[in-house]
CSV table of C-alpha atoms in Angstrom, one decimal:
chain,number,residue,atom,x,y,z
A,1,MET,CA,162.4,39.6,155.4
A,2,ASP,CA,161.4,41.5,152.8
A,3,PHE,CA,158.1,40.4,151.4
A,4,ASN,CA,158.2,42.6,148.5
A,5,ALA,CA,161.2,40.8,146.9
A,6,ILE,CA,160.6,37.7,147.8
A,7,LEU,CA,156.8,37.9,146.5
A,8,ASP,CA,154.4,38.8,143.8
A,9,PHE,CA,151.1,40.0,144.2
A,10,GLY,CA,149.5,37.2,143.0
A,11,LYS,CA,148.0,36.4,139.9
A,12,ALA,CA,145.9,38.5,138.6
A,13,GLY,CA,142.2,37.8,138.6
A,14,GLU,CA,143.1,34.5,140.4
A,15,TYR,CA,144.5,34.7,143.1
A,16,ILE,CA,146.8,37.2,146.0
A,17,ASN,CA,149.2,36.7,148.2
A,18,ALA,CA,148.2,38.1,152.1
A,19,VAL,CA,150.6,38.6,154.1
A,20,VAL,CA,148.7,38.3,157.9
A,21,GLU,CA,150.1,41.9,159.7
A,22,ILE,CA,147.6,41.4,162.9
A,23,PRO,CA,146.0,38.1,163.7
A,24,LYS,CA,142.3,37.9,164.5
A,25,GLY,CA,141.2,39.0,167.8
A,26,SER,CA,144.7,40.9,168.3
A,27,TYR,CA,144.2,44.5,170.0
A,28,ALA,CA,148.1,44.7,169.8
A,29,LYS,CA,148.7,47.4,166.4
A,30,VAL,CA,151.4,45.2,164.4
A,31,GLU,CA,152.8,46.9,160.8
A,32,TYR,CA,155.3,45.7,158.3
A,33,ARG,CA,158.1,48.4,158.6
A,34,ARG,CA,158.9,48.4,154.9
A,35,ASP,CA,162.3,50.3,155.4
A,36,GLY,CA,163.8,47.6,157.6
A,37,LYS,CA,161.8,44.2,156.8
A,38,TYR,CA,160.4,43.9,160.2
A,39,PHE,CA,156.9,43.6,161.7
A,40,ALA,CA,157.0,46.4,165.4
A,41,VAL,CA,154.5,46.5,167.6
A,42,ASP,CA,153.1,50.6,166.4
A,43,ARG,CA,150.8,50.7,169.7
A,44,ILE,CA,148.0,48.7,172.0
A,45,GLU,CA,144.0,49.7,171.2
A,46,PRO,CA,141.8,49.0,174.0
A,47,ALA,CA,140.6,45.9,174.0
A,48,ILE,CA,137.7,46.3,172.9
A,49,PHE,CA,138.6,47.3,169.6
A,50,ALA,CA,140.1,43.5,168.5
A,51,LYS,CA,140.5,43.1,165.1
A,52,PRO,CA,137.4,41.4,164.3
A,53,VAL,CA,139.3,39.2,160.8
A,54,ASN,CA,142.5,39.0,160.6
A,55,TYR,CA,144.9,41.8,159.0
A,56,GLY,CA,147.7,41.8,156.4
A,57,PHE,CA,148.8,43.2,153.1
A,58,ILE,CA,150.1,42.5,149.4
A,59,PRO,CA,153.4,42.6,148.7
A,60,GLN,CA,154.3,44.6,146.0
A,61,THR,CA,151.8,47.3,146.2
A,62,LEU,CA,151.4,50.6,146.9
A,63,ASP,CA,148.1,52.9,148.2
A,64,GLU,CA,146.6,56.5,148.3
A,65,ASP,CA,147.6,55.7,151.2
A,66,GLY,CA,151.8,55.2,151.0
A,67,ASP,CA,151.7,51.8,152.1
A,68,GLU,CA,151.4,48.0,151.3
A,69,LEU,CA,147.1,47.5,149.8
A,70,ASP,CA,145.3,46.1,153.0
A,71,THR,CA,143.7,42.9,153.3
A,72,LEU,CA,141.1,41.3,155.5
A,73,ILE,CA,141.9,37.8,155.5
A,74,VAL,CA,138.4,36.0,156.3
A,75,CYS,CA,138.6,32.7,157.9
A,76,GLU,CA,138.1,31.0,161.4
A,77,PRO,CA,141.4,30.7,162.9
A,78,SER,CA,143.4,33.3,164.3
A,79,LEU,CA,146.7,33.2,162.2
A,80,PRO,CA,150.0,34.2,163.0
A,81,VAL,CA,151.8,37.2,162.5
A,82,GLY,CA,154.5,37.4,159.2
A,83,VAL,CA,152.2,34.3,157.7
A,84,VAL,CA,151.5,34.5,153.9
A,85,VAL,CA,148.3,33.2,152.6
A,86,LYS,CA,147.4,32.4,149.0
A,87,ALA,CA,143.9,33.9,148.5
A,88,LYS,CA,140.6,34.0,146.6
A,89,VAL,CA,139.4,38.2,146.3
A,90,ILE,CA,135.8,38.8,147.5
A,91,GLY,CA,135.3,42.2,147.4
A,92,LEU,CA,136.7,45.1,148.4
A,93,LEU,CA,135.6,47.2,151.6
A,94,ASP,CA,135.6,51.3,151.1
A,95,PHE,CA,137.4,53.5,153.8
A,96,GLU,CA,138.8,56.3,154.6
A,97,ASP,CA,141.3,57.0,157.8
A,98,ASP,CA,142.6,60.2,158.3
A,99,GLY,CA,141.0,61.5,155.0
A,100,GLU,CA,142.8,59.5,153.1
A,101,VAL,CA,141.9,56.6,151.1
A,102,ASP,CA,143.2,53.4,152.4
A,103,HIS,CA,141.6,50.6,150.5
A,104,LYS,CA,140.3,46.9,152.2
A,105,VAL,CA,140.6,44.0,150.3
A,106,ILE,CA,138.7,41.4,151.4
A,107,CYS,CA,139.8,38.2,151.2
A,108,VAL,CA,139.6,33.6,152.1
A,109,PRO,CA,141.6,31.6,152.1
A,110,GLU,CA,142.1,30.2,148.9
A,111,ASP,CA,141.6,26.4,150.0
A,112,ASP,CA,139.5,26.2,153.7
A,113,ARG,CA,138.2,22.8,153.9
A,114,ASN,CA,136.9,23.7,157.3
A,115,THR,CA,134.0,25.9,155.3
A,116,GLY,CA,134.4,23.7,152.3
A,117,ASN,CA,135.6,26.9,150.1
A,118,SER,CA,132.0,28.0,150.7
A,119,VAL,CA,132.6,31.7,150.5
A,120,LYS,CA,133.0,32.9,146.6
A,121,SER,CA,131.3,36.5,147.6
A,122,LEU,CA,131.0,38.8,149.6
A,123,ASP,CA,126.8,38.2,149.8
A,124,ASP,CA,128.3,34.4,150.9
A,125,LEU,CA,129.0,36.7,154.0
A,126,PRO,CA,126.6,36.6,156.6
A,127,GLU,CA,125.3,40.2,157.4
A,128,ALA,CA,126.0,40.3,160.6
A,129,PHE,CA,129.7,40.3,160.1
A,130,LYS,CA,129.8,42.8,157.7
A,131,LYS,CA,128.0,45.1,160.2
A,132,GLN,CA,130.7,44.1,162.6
A,133,VAL,CA,133.7,45.0,160.5
A,134,GLU,CA,131.7,47.9,159.4
A,135,HIS,CA,131.8,49.5,163.5
A,136,HIS,CA,135.0,48.1,163.9
A,137,PHE,CA,136.6,50.7,160.8
A,138,ASN,CA,134.0,53.3,162.1
A,139,HIS,CA,135.1,53.3,165.7
A,140,TYR,CA,138.7,52.3,165.9
A,141,LYS,CA,140.3,55.3,166.8
A,142,ASP,CA,137.5,57.0,168.5
A,143,LEU,CA,139.5,56.9,171.7
A,144,GLY,CA,142.3,59.1,170.3
A,145,LYS,CA,141.4,60.3,167.2
A,146,PRO,CA,137.4,60.4,166.9
A,147,GLY,CA,135.4,60.6,163.5
A,148,THR,CA,138.4,59.4,161.5
A,149,THR,CA,137.3,56.5,159.9
A,150,LYS,CA,134.8,55.9,158.3
A,151,VAL,CA,133.5,52.7,155.8
A,152,HIS,CA,131.7,53.8,153.0
A,153,GLY,CA,130.5,51.1,151.6
A,154,TRP,CA,131.7,47.6,150.1
A,155,LYS,CA,132.3,46.7,146.3
A,156,ASN,CA,132.6,43.3,145.2
A,157,ALA,CA,136.2,41.2,143.7
A,158,ALA,CA,135.8,42.8,139.9
A,159,GLU,CA,136.0,46.5,141.4
A,160,ALA,CA,139.2,45.2,144.5
A,161,TRP,CA,140.2,43.4,141.5
A,162,LYS,CA,140.8,47.1,140.3
A,163,VAL,CA,142.1,48.4,143.0
A,164,ILE,CA,145.1,45.5,143.5
A,165,GLU,CA,146.3,46.0,139.9
A,166,ALA,CA,146.4,49.6,139.9
A,167,CYS,CA,148.1,49.6,143.1
A,168,GLY,CA,150.5,47.4,141.8
A,169,LYS,CA,151.2,49.0,139.0
A,170,ALA,CA,151.9,52.3,141.5
A,171,TYR,CA,154.7,49.8,143.4
A,172,ARG,CA,156.1,49.3,139.9
A,173,GLN,CA,156.1,53.1,139.1
A,174,ALA,CA,157.2,54.3,142.7
């Protein structure tokens, strides 16, 4: 399925469309292959590096690493590969992978009745959860490529929207 053809990135300042690549708890590195319009298992990571959060991308965006802009979809359930989530942007993880900028947009489902839609900003996330996410992204490549990933910090939703809009523009210009 060509997500870039059937979905836009969402509505600026309101919501994004996030496509799930890796379910929360999975240690299979699944990637969307834009050229063939399919999902593929890139590799199997050690189980200790299971994703602490659902991981995906925003269609019709292009980040500095040459891929669609990544998302971390914060919610209790593990979501299946290929599912599209209409999501509210709450922040950004400023991240570097192999010397390249590799932003991670932090979002929550727009309608999360499990939490009563209580997560409205990064401040609503427990500090322990944020530390777990930081630890994961600082170390998930340690067994194969140690020292190649670095979390530089968290940014608010306004900063995330600037990155989303810039990546949307980069996609349209490519």
